[in-house]
Amino acid sequence: MKVISKNRKAYFNYEILDRYEAGLVLTGAEIKAIRNANVNIQDSYISFLKNQAYIINMNVTNYQFSNSYQDDPLRKRKLLLHKKEILKLQHEQKTKGLVIIVLTLYLNQKQKAKLEIATARSKKLHDKRQAIKTRQLKREIKDKY
């Protein structure tokens, strides 16, 4: 497994509840750009349209050696999930008010692009402050020893 991009802000801003693995529907030039790590998943999230899951705001920069039509870098891309997973995610989003975010983008052993998505709940301001305090304490302890 080769990690291409990681959403580090997600762990600070959200409390992660459940994790899922999803495939992506991509064009040839997009997968080449992803293999070159020309992708940003920082502000991306998952949305549902007609019982299909889509990733919104995933920026895949155009592949420079592609001579075919260049797609919009921010276009919405379909996710490949089981129907039961899609229905469960939709239900949790509507009833519990959870957010579905992207954690990592990676290539598996067969060189297929996969996303690790998660249901998450927003952290409150005092939770973020507590996380900062514990991180600083760990740094101070590490520096002493």
JSON list of C-alpha atoms in Angstrom, two decimals:
[
{"chain": "A", "resi": 1, "resn": "MET", "atom": "CA", "xyz": [0.00, 0.00, 0.00]},
{"chain": "A", "resi": 2, "resn": "LYS", "atom": "CA", "xyz": [1.44, 3.35, -1.08]},
{"chain": "A", "resi": 3, "resn": "VAL", "atom": "CA", "xyz": [-0.09, 6.43, 0.55]},
{"chain": "A", "resi": 4, "resn": "ILE", "atom": "CA", "xyz": [-0.47, 9.27, -1.96]},
{"chain": "A", "resi": 5, "resn": "SER", "atom": "CA", "xyz": [-2.22, 11.94, 0.09]},
{"chain": "A", "resi": 6, "resn": "LYS", "atom": "CA", "xyz": [-3.34, 12.23, 3.70]},
{"chain": "A", "resi": 7, "resn": "ASN", "atom": "CA", "xyz": [-5.86, 14.62, 5.23]},
{"chain": "A", "resi": 8, "resn": "ARG", "atom": "CA", "xyz": [-4.07, 15.51, 8.47]},
{"chain": "A", "resi": 9, "resn": "LYS", "atom": "CA", "xyz": [-6.51, 18.30, 9.36]},
{"chain": "A", "resi": 10, "resn": "ALA", "atom": "CA", "xyz": [-9.33, 15.75, 9.55]},
{"chain": "A", "resi": 11, "resn": "TYR", "atom": "CA", "xyz": [-7.93, 14.19, 12.72]},
{"chain": "A", "resi": 12, "resn": "PHE", "atom": "CA", "xyz": [-7.70, 17.61, 14.38]},
{"chain": "A", "resi": 13, "resn": "ASN", "atom": "CA", "xyz": [-11.10, 18.98, 13.32]},
{"chain": "A", "resi": 14, "resn": "TYR", "atom": "CA", "xyz": [-13.20, 15.81, 13.58]},
{"chain": "A", "resi": 15, "resn": "GLU", "atom": "CA", "xyz": [-13.77, 12.87, 15.89]},
{"chain": "A", "resi": 16, "resn": "ILE", "atom": "CA", "xyz": [-13.49, 9.80, 13.64]},
{"chain": "A", "resi": 17, "resn": "LEU", "atom": "CA", "xyz": [-16.18, 7.15, 14.21]},
{"chain": "A", "resi": 18, "resn": "ASP", "atom": "CA", "xyz": [-16.30, 4.52, 11.39]},
{"chain": "A", "resi": 19, "resn": "ARG", "atom": "CA", "xyz": [-13.91, 3.94, 8.51]},
{"chain": "A", "resi": 20, "resn": "TYR", "atom": "CA", "xyz": [-14.65, 2.58, 5.04]},
{"chain": "A", "resi": 21, "resn": "GLU", "atom": "CA", "xyz": [-12.63, 1.79, 1.93]},
{"chain": "A", "resi": 22, "resn": "ALA", "atom": "CA", "xyz": [-13.93, 3.04, -1.41]},
{"chain": "A", "resi": 23, "resn": "GLY", "atom": "CA", "xyz": [-12.75, 2.79, -4.98]},
{"chain": "A", "resi": 24, "resn": "LEU", "atom": "CA", "xyz": [-12.77, 5.68, -7.46]},
{"chain": "A", "resi": 25, "resn": "VAL", "atom": "CA", "xyz": [-13.99, 6.05, -11.02]},
{"chain": "A", "resi": 26, "resn": "LEU", "atom": "CA", "xyz": [-11.16, 7.86, -12.82]},
{"chain": "A", "resi": 27, "resn": "THR", "atom": "CA", "xyz": [-9.97, 8.58, -16.33]},
{"chain": "A", "resi": 28, "resn": "GLY", "atom": "CA", "xyz": [-6.57, 7.41, -17.58]},
{"chain": "A", "resi": 29, "resn": "ALA", "atom": "CA", "xyz": [-4.90, 10.78, -17.21]},
{"chain": "A", "resi": 30, "resn": "GLU", "atom": "CA", "xyz": [-6.28, 11.17, -13.67]},
{"chain": "A", "resi": 31, "resn": "ILE", "atom": "CA", "xyz": [-4.84, 7.88, -12.42]},
{"chain": "A", "resi": 32, "resn": "LYS", "atom": "CA", "xyz": [-1.45, 8.84, -13.88]},
{"chain": "A", "resi": 33, "resn": "ALA", "atom": "CA", "xyz": [-1.61, 12.19, -12.10]},
{"chain": "A", "resi": 34, "resn": "ILE", "atom": "CA", "xyz": [-2.52, 10.41, -8.85]},
{"chain": "A", "resi": 35, "resn": "ARG", "atom": "CA", "xyz": [0.42, 8.04, -9.24]},
{"chain": "A", "resi": 36, "resn": "ASN", "atom": "CA", "xyz": [2.64, 11.14, -9.57]},
{"chain": "A", "resi": 37, "resn": "ALA", "atom": "CA", "xyz": [1.03, 12.53, -6.37]},
{"chain": "A", "resi": 38, "resn": "ASN", "atom": "CA", "xyz": [-0.53, 15.52, -8.14]},
{"chain": "A", "resi": 39, "resn": "VAL", "atom": "CA", "xyz": [-3.63, 15.43, -5.95]},
{"chain": "A", "resi": 40, "resn": "ASN", "atom": "CA", "xyz": [-5.03, 17.32, -2.96]},
{"chain": "A", "resi": 41, "resn": "ILE", "atom": "CA", "xyz": [-7.79, 15.91, -0.72]},
{"chain": "A", "resi": 42, "resn": "GLN", "atom": "CA", "xyz": [-7.57, 18.59, 1.97]},
{"chain": "A", "resi": 43, "resn": "ASP", "atom": "CA", "xyz": [-11.06, 20.11, 1.59]},
{"chain": "A", "resi": 44, "resn": "SER", "atom": "CA", "xyz": [-12.83, 17.14, 0.02]},
{"chain": "A", "resi": 45, "resn": "TYR", "atom": "CA", "xyz": [-15.98, 15.51, 1.34]},
{"chain": "A", "resi": 46, "resn": "ILE", "atom": "CA", "xyz": [-18.54, 12.90, 0.30]},
{"chain": "A", "resi": 47, "resn": "SER", "atom": "CA", "xyz": [-21.98, 13.78, -1.07]},
{"chain": "A", "resi": 48, "resn": "PHE", "atom": "CA", "xyz": [-24.89, 11.60, -2.23]},
{"chain": "A", "resi": 49, "resn": "LEU", "atom": "CA", "xyz": [-26.92, 12.04, -5.42]},
{"chain": "A", "resi": 50, "resn": "LYS", "atom": "CA", "xyz": [-29.57, 9.48, -6.47]},
{"chain": "A", "resi": 51, "resn": "ASN", "atom": "CA", "xyz": [-28.22, 6.79, -4.10]},
{"chain": "A", "resi": 52, "resn": "GLN", "atom": "CA", "xyz": [-24.68, 7.18, -5.48]},
{"chain": "A", "resi": 53, "resn": "ALA", "atom": "CA", "xyz": [-21.69, 8.46, -3.52]},
{"chain": "A", "resi": 54, "resn": "TYR", "atom": "CA", "xyz": [-19.50, 11.20, -5.01]},
{"chain": "A", "resi": 55, "resn": "ILE", "atom": "CA", "xyz": [-16.37, 12.91, -3.80]},
{"chain": "A", "resi": 56, "resn": "ILE", "atom": "CA", "xyz": [-16.49, 16.68, -4.06]},
{"chain": "A", "resi": 57, "resn": "ASN", "atom": "CA", "xyz": [-13.50, 19.11, -4.13]},
{"chain": "A", "resi": 58, "resn": "MET", "atom": "CA", "xyz": [-10.79, 16.51, -4.72]},
{"chain": "A", "resi": 59, "resn": "ASN", "atom": "CA", "xyz": [-8.23, 18.41, -6.78]},
{"chain": "A", "resi": 60, "resn": "VAL", "atom": "CA", "xyz": [-6.45, 16.18, -9.31]},
{"chain": "A", "resi": 61, "resn": "THR", "atom": "CA", "xyz": [-4.02, 18.30, -11.30]},
{"chain": "A", "resi": 62, "resn": "ASN", "atom": "CA", "xyz": [-4.00, 17.63, -15.03]},
{"chain": "A", "resi": 63, "resn": "TYR", "atom": "CA", "xyz": [-1.36, 15.14, -16.15]},
{"chain": "A", "resi": 64, "resn": "GLN", "atom": "CA", "xyz": [1.25, 17.05, -18.13]},
{"chain": "A", "resi": 65, "resn": "PHE", "atom": "CA", "xyz": [1.97, 14.35, -20.74]},
{"chain": "A", "resi": 66, "resn": "SER", "atom": "CA", "xyz": [-1.67, 13.64, -21.56]},
{"chain": "A", "resi": 67, "resn": "ASN", "atom": "CA", "xyz": [-2.70, 14.60, -25.09]},
{"chain": "A", "resi": 68, "resn": "SER", "atom": "CA", "xyz": [-6.37, 13.82, -24.55]},
{"chain": "A", "resi": 69, "resn": "TYR", "atom": "CA", "xyz": [-9.08, 16.16, -23.31]},
{"chain": "A", "resi": 70, "resn": "GLN", "atom": "CA", "xyz": [-8.20, 17.70, -19.94]},
{"chain": "A", "resi": 71, "resn": "ASP", "atom": "CA", "xyz": [-10.98, 17.30, -17.39]},
{"chain": "A", "resi": 72, "resn": "ASP", "atom": "CA", "xyz": [-11.91, 19.83, -14.74]},
{"chain": "A", "resi": 73, "resn": "PRO", "atom": "CA", "xyz": [-9.50, 19.22, -11.82]},
{"chain": "A", "resi": 74, "resn": "LEU", "atom": "CA", "xyz": [-12.28, 19.72, -9.25]},
{"chain": "A", "resi": 75, "resn": "ARG", "atom": "CA", "xyz": [-15.00, 17.66, -10.92]},
{"chain": "A", "resi": 76, "resn": "LYS", "atom": "CA", "xyz": [-17.05, 15.31, -8.78]},
{"chain": "A", "resi": 77, "resn": "ARG", "atom": "CA", "xyz": [-15.93, 11.69, -9.02]},
{"chain": "A", "resi": 78, "resn": "LYS", "atom": "CA", "xyz": [-18.06, 8.63, -8.34]},
{"chain": "A", "resi": 79, "resn": "LEU", "atom": "CA", "xyz": [-17.11, 6.34, -5.47]},
{"chain": "A", "resi": 80, "resn": "LEU", "atom": "CA", "xyz": [-17.37, 2.58, -5.66]},
{"chain": "A", "resi": 81, "resn": "LEU", "atom": "CA", "xyz": [-19.09, 1.28, -2.53]},
{"chain": "A", "resi": 82, "resn": "HIS", "atom": "CA", "xyz": [-21.49, -1.54, -1.78]},
{"chain": "A", "resi": 83, "resn": "LYS", "atom": "CA", "xyz": [-25.16, -0.59, -1.78]},
{"chain": "A", "resi": 84, "resn": "LYS", "atom": "CA", "xyz": [-25.52, -1.45, 1.91]},
{"chain": "A", "resi": 85, "resn": "GLU", "atom": "CA", "xyz": [-22.60, 0.82, 2.78]},
{"chain": "A", "resi": 86, "resn": "ILE", "atom": "CA", "xyz": [-24.07, 3.70, 0.77]},
{"chain": "A", "resi": 87, "resn": "LEU", "atom": "CA", "xyz": [-27.46, 3.34, 2.45]},
{"chain": "A", "resi": 88, "resn": "LYS", "atom": "CA", "xyz": [-25.86, 3.14, 5.90]},
{"chain": "A", "resi": 89, "resn": "LEU", "atom": "CA", "xyz": [-23.74, 6.25, 5.26]},
{"chain": "A", "resi": 90, "resn": "GLN", "atom": "CA", "xyz": [-26.75, 8.17, 3.94]},
{"chain": "A", "resi": 91, "resn": "HIS", "atom": "CA", "xyz": [-28.81, 7.19, 6.97]},
{"chain": "A", "resi": 92, "resn": "GLU", "atom": "CA", "xyz": [-26.10, 8.24, 9.42]},
{"chain": "A", "resi": 93, "resn": "GLN", "atom": "CA", "xyz": [-25.61, 11.55, 7.64]},
{"chain": "A", "resi": 94, "resn": "LYS", "atom": "CA", "xyz": [-29.33, 12.39, 7.69]},
{"chain": "A", "resi": 95, "resn": "THR", "atom": "CA", "xyz": [-30.34, 11.17, 11.14]},
{"chain": "A", "resi": 96, "resn": "LYS", "atom": "CA", "xyz": [-27.24, 11.62, 13.30]},
{"chain": "A", "resi": 97, "resn": "GLY", "atom": "CA", "xyz": [-25.90, 14.71, 11.56]},
{"chain": "A", "resi": 98, "resn": "LEU", "atom": "CA", "xyz": [-22.51, 13.15, 10.90]},
{"chain": "A", "resi": 99, "resn": "VAL", "atom": "CA", "xyz": [-20.09, 14.31, 8.22]},
{"chain": "A", "resi": 100, "resn": "ILE", "atom": "CA", "xyz": [-18.44, 11.92, 5.77]},
{"chain": "A", "resi": 101, "resn": "ILE", "atom": "CA", "xyz": [-14.86, 12.97, 5.12]},
{"chain": "A", "resi": 102, "resn": "VAL", "atom": "CA", "xyz": [-11.84, 11.65, 3.26]},
{"chain": "A", "resi": 103, "resn": "LEU", "atom": "CA", "xyz": [-8.87, 10.51, 5.37]},
{"chain": "A", "resi": 104, "resn": "THR", "atom": "CA", "xyz": [-6.34, 9.08, 2.90]},
{"chain": "A", "resi": 105, "resn": "LEU", "atom": "CA", "xyz": [-5.85, 8.38, -0.78]},
{"chain": "A", "resi": 106, "resn": "TYR", "atom": "CA", "xyz": [-3.61, 5.41, -1.55]},
{"chain": "A", "resi": 107, "resn": "LEU", "atom": "CA", "xyz": [-2.71, 2.82, -4.17]},
{"chain": "A", "resi": 108, "resn": "ASN", "atom": "CA", "xyz": [-3.19, -0.84, -3.27]},
{"chain": "A", "resi": 109, "resn": "GLN", "atom": "CA", "xyz": [-1.01, -3.74, -4.44]},
{"chain": "A", "resi": 110, "resn": "LYS", "atom": "CA", "xyz": [-2.76, -3.85, -7.82]},
{"chain": "A", "resi": 111, "resn": "GLN", "atom": "CA", "xyz": [-2.05, -0.11, -8.33]},
{"chain": "A", "resi": 112, "resn": "LYS", "atom": "CA", "xyz": [-5.74, 0.80, -7.98]},
{"chain": "A", "resi": 113, "resn": "ALA", "atom": "CA", "xyz": [-6.60, 4.11, -6.33]},
{"chain": "A", "resi": 114, "resn": "LYS", "atom": "CA", "xyz": [-8.56, 3.71, -3.10]},
{"chain": "A", "resi": 115, "resn": "LEU", "atom": "CA", "xyz": [-9.94, 6.19, -0.59]},
{"chain": "A", "resi": 116, "resn": "GLU", "atom": "CA", "xyz": [-10.26, 5.72, 3.12]},
{"chain": "A", "resi": 117, "resn": "ILE", "atom": "CA", "xyz": [-13.40, 7.58, 4.12]},
{"chain": "A", "resi": 118, "resn": "ALA", "atom": "CA", "xyz": [-14.90, 7.98, 7.57]},
{"chain": "A", "resi": 119, "resn": "THR", "atom": "CA", "xyz": [-17.99, 9.12, 9.35]},
{"chain": "A", "resi": 120, "resn": "ALA", "atom": "CA", "xyz": [-17.04, 11.90, 11.72]},
{"chain": "A", "resi": 121, "resn": "ARG", "atom": "CA", "xyz": [-18.43, 14.34, 14.22]},
{"chain": "A", "resi": 122, "resn": "SER", "atom": "CA", "xyz": [-17.10, 17.89, 14.52]},
{"chain": "A", "resi": 123, "resn": "LYS", "atom": "CA", "xyz": [-14.95, 18.60, 17.53]},
{"chain": "A", "resi": 124, "resn": "LYS", "atom": "CA", "xyz": [-15.86, 21.46, 19.79]},
{"chain": "A", "resi": 125, "resn": "LEU", "atom": "CA", "xyz": [-13.39, 24.27, 20.47]},
{"chain": "A", "resi": 126, "resn": "HIS", "atom": "CA", "xyz": [-12.49, 22.98, 23.93]},
{"chain": "A", "resi": 127, "resn": "ASP", "atom": "CA", "xyz": [-11.71, 19.52, 22.47]},
{"chain": "A", "resi": 128, "resn": "LYS", "atom": "CA", "xyz": [-9.30, 21.12, 19.99]},
{"chain": "A", "resi": 129, "resn": "ARG", "atom": "CA", "xyz": [-7.62, 23.06, 22.79]},
{"chain": "A", "resi": 130, "resn": "GLN", "atom": "CA", "xyz": [-7.23, 19.85, 24.80]},
{"chain": "A", "resi": 131, "resn": "ALA", "atom": "CA", "xyz": [-5.62, 18.13, 21.80]},
{"chain": "A", "resi": 132, "resn": "ILE", "atom": "CA", "xyz": [-3.14, 21.00, 21.45]},
{"chain": "A", "resi": 133, "resn": "LYS", "atom": "CA", "xyz": [-2.25, 20.80, 25.17]},
{"chain": "A", "resi": 134, "resn": "THR", "atom": "CA", "xyz": [-1.62, 17.04, 25.08]},
{"chain": "A", "resi": 135, "resn": "ARG", "atom": "CA", "xyz": [0.49, 17.40, 21.93]},
{"chain": "A", "resi": 136, "resn": "GLN", "atom": "CA", "xyz": [2.64, 20.09, 23.57]},
{"chain": "A", "resi": 137, "resn": "LEU", "atom": "CA", "xyz": [3.07, 17.98, 26.72]},
{"chain": "A", "resi": 138, "resn": "LYS", "atom": "CA", "xyz": [4.23, 15.02, 24.66]},
{"chain": "A", "resi": 139, "resn": "ARG", "atom": "CA", "xyz": [6.78, 17.23, 22.87]},
{"chain": "A", "resi": 140, "resn": "GLU", "atom": "CA", "xyz": [8.13, 18.57, 26.16]},
{"chain": "A", "resi": 141, "resn": "ILE", "atom": "CA", "xyz": [8.47, 15.08, 27.63]},
{"chain": "A", "resi": 142, "resn": "LYS", "atom": "CA", "xyz": [10.18, 13.85, 24.47]},
{"chain": "A", "resi": 143, "resn": "ASP", "atom": "CA", "xyz": [12.64, 16.78, 24.53]},
{"chain": "A", "resi": 144, "resn": "LYS", "atom": "CA", "xyz": [13.56, 16.13, 28.17]},
{"chain": "A", "resi": 145, "resn": "TYR", "atom": "CA", "xyz": [14.33, 12.47, 27.64]}
]
